[in-house]
PDB file of C-alpha atoms in Angstrom:
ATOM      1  CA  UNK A   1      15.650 -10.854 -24.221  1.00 95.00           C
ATOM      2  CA  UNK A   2      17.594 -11.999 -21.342  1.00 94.00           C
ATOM      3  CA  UNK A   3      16.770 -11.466 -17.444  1.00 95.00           C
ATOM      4  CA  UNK A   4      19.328  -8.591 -16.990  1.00 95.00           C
ATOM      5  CA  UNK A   5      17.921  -6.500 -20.126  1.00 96.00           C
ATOM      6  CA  UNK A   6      13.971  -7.181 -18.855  1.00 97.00           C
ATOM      7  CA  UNK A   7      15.324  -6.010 -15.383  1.00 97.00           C
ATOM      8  CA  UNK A   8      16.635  -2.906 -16.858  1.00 97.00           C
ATOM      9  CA  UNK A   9      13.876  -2.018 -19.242  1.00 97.00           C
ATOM     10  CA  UNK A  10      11.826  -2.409 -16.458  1.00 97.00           C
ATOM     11  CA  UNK A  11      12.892  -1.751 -13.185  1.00 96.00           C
ATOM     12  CA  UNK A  12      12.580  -4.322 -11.327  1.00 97.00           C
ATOM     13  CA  UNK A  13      15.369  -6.731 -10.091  1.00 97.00           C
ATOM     14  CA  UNK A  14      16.876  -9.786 -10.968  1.00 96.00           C
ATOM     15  CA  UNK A  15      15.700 -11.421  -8.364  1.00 97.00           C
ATOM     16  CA  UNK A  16      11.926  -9.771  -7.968  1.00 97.00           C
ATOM     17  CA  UNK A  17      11.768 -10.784 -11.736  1.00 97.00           C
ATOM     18  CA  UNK A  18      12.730 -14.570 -10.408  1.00 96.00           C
ATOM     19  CA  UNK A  19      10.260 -14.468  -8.259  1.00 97.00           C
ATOM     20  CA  UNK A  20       7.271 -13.145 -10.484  1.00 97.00           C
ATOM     21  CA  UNK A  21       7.958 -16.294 -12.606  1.00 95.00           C
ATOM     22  CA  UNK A  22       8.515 -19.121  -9.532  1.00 95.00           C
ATOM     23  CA  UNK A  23       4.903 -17.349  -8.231  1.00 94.00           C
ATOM     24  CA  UNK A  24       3.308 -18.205 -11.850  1.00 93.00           C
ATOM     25  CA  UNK A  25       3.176 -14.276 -12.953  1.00 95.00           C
ATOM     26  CA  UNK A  26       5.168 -14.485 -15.567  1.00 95.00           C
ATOM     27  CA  UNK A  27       7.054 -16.961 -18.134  1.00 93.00           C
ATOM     28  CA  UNK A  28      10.237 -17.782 -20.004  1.00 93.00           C
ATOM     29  CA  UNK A  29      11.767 -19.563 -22.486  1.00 93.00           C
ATOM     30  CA  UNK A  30      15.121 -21.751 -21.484  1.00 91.00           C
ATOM     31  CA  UNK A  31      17.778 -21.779 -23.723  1.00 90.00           C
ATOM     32  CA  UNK A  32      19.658 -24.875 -24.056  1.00 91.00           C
ATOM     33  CA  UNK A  33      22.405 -23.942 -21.191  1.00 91.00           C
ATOM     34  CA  UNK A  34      19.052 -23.207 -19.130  1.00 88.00           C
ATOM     35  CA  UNK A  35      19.281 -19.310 -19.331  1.00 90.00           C
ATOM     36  CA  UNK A  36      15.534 -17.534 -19.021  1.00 92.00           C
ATOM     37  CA  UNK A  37      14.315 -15.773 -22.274  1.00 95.00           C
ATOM     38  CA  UNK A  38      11.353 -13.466 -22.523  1.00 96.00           C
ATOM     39  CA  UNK A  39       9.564 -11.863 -25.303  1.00 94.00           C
ATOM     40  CA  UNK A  40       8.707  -8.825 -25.627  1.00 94.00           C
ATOM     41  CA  UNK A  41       5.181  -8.816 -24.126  1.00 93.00           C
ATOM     42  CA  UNK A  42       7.199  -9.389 -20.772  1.00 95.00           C
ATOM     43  CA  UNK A  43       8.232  -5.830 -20.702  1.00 96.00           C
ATOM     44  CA  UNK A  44       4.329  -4.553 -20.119  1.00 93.00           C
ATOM     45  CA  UNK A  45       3.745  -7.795 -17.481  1.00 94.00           C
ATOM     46  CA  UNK A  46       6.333  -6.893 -15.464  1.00 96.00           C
ATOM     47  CA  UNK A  47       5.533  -3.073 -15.637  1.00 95.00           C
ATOM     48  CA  UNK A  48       1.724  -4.401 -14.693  1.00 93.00           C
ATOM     49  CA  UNK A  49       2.842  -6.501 -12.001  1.00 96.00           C
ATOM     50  CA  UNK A  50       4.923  -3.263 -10.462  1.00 97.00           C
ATOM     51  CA  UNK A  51       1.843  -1.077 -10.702  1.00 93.00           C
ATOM     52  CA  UNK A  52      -0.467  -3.719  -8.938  1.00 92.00           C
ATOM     53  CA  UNK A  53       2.311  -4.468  -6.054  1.00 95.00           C
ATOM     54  CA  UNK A  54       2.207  -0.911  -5.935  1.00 93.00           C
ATOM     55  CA  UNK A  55      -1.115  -0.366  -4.625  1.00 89.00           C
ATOM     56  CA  UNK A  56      -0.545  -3.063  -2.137  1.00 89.00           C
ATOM     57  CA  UNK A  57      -2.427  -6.004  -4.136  1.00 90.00           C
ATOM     58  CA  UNK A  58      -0.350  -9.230  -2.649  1.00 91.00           C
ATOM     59  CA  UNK A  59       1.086 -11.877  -5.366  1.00 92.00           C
ATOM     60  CA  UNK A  60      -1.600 -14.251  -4.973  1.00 90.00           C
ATOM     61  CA  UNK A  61      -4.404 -12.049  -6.516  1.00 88.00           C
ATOM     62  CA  UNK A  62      -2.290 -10.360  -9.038  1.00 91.00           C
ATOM     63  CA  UNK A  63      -1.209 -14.191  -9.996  1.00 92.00           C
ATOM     64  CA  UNK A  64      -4.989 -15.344  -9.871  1.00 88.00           C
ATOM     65  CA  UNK A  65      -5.951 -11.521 -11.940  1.00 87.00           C
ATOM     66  CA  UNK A  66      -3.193 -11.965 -13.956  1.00 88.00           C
ATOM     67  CA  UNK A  67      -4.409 -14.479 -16.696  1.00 87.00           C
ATOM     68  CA  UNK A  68      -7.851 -12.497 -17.218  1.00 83.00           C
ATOM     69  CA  UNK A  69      -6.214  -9.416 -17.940  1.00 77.00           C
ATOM     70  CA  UNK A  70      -6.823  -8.898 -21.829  1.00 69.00           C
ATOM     71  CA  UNK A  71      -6.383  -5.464 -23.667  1.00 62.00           C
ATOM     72  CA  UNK A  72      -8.877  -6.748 -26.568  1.00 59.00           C
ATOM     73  CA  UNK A  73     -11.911  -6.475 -25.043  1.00 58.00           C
ATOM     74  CA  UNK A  74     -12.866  -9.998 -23.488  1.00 66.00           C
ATOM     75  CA  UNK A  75     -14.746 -10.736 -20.754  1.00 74.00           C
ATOM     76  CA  UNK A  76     -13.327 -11.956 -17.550  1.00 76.00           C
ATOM     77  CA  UNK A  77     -15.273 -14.679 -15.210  1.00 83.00           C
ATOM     78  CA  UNK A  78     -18.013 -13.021 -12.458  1.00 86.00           C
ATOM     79  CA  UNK A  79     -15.557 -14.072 -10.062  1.00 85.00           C
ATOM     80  CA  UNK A  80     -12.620 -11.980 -11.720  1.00 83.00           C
ATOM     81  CA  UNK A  81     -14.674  -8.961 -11.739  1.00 84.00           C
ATOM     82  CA  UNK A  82     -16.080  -9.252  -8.042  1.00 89.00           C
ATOM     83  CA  UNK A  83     -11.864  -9.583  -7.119  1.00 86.00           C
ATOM     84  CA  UNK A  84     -11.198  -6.224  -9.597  1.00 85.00           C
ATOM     85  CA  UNK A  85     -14.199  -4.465  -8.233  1.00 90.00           C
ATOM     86  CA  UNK A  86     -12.511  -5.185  -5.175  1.00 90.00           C
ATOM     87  CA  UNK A  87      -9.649  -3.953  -5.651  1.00 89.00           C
ATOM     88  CA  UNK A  88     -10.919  -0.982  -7.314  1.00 91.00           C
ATOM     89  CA  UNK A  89     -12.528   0.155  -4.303  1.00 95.00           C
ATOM     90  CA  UNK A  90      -9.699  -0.927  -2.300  1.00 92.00           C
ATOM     91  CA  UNK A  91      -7.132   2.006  -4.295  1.00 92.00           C
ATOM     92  CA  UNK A  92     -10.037   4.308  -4.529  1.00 95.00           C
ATOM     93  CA  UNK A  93     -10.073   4.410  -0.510  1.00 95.00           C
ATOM     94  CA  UNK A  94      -6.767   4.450  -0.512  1.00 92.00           C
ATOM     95  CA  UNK A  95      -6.387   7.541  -2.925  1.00 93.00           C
ATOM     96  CA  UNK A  96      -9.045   9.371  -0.970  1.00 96.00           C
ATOM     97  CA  UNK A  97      -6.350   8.883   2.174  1.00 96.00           C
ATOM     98  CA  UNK A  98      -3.257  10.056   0.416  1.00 95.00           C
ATOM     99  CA  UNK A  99      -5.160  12.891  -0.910  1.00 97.00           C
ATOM    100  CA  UNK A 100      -6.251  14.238   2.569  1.00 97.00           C
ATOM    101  CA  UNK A 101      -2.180  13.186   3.853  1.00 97.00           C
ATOM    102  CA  UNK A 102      -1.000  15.194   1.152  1.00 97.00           C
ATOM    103  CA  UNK A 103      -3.475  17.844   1.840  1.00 97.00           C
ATOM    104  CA  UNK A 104      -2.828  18.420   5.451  1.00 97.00           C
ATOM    105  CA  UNK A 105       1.288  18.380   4.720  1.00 97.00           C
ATOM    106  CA  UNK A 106       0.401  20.856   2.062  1.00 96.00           C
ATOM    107  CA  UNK A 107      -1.042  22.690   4.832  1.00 96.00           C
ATOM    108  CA  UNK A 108       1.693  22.693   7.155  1.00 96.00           C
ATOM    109  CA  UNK A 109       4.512  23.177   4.067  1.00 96.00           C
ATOM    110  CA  UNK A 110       2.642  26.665   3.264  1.00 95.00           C
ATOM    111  CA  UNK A 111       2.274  27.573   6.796  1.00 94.00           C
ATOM    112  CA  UNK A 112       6.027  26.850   7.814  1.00 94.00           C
ATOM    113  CA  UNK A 113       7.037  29.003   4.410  1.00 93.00           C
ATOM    114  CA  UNK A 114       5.042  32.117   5.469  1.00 91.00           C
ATOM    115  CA  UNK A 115       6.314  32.139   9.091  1.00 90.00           C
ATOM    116  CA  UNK A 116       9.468  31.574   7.547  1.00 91.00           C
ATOM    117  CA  UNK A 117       9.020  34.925   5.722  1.00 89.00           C
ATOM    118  CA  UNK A 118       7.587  36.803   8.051  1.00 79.00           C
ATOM    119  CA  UNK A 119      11.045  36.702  10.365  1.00 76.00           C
TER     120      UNK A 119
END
């Protein structure tokens, strides 16, 4: 598939999808009149790249996570796991924050809409 057609199947941009590939995250074929081709493992790279910029990992360590990531079961180098364990922690801190955020505006929503009923 071409670059437009991964961008739209996916979400992401044109040029974010440029930039995955120039950082090493992702690969293409070049036609003869140098247009980028992708197959169709692309799609779920590009859909894993969006969910680890997501939760704020930076391109270097999704590049450097990137080639270990394997859905058949093989082990990834100590140093991978250390870097997932990492990161693991990382979103689990960060979940713990959004949950008490959401928490306190739940709060506050609930609060406004019974004052709001009680005029």
């Amino acid at each position: 598939m071409r670059i437009g057609e991964l961008a739209e199947r996916t979400g992401a941009s044109v040029r974010s999808l440029r930039y995955y590939e120039k950082q090493g995250m992702l690969s293409s074929e070049r036609s003869a009149s140098g247009q980028r081709h992708y197959g169709e493992d692309a799609v779920s790279r590009v859909v894993l790249i969006r969910q680890f910029f997501a939760v704020g990992m930076n391109s270097t360590t999704i590049a450097a996570l990137l080639p270990h990531i394997k859905n058949n079961g093989e082990r990834c180098p100590p140093q991978v796991l250390r870097q997932l364990v990492s990161e693991l922690e990382r979103i689990d801190t960060q979940a713990e924050e959004l949950a008490r955020a959401r928490q306190t505006l739940d709060g506050m929503v609930k609060a406004t809409q019974e004052a709001m009923r009680g005029e």
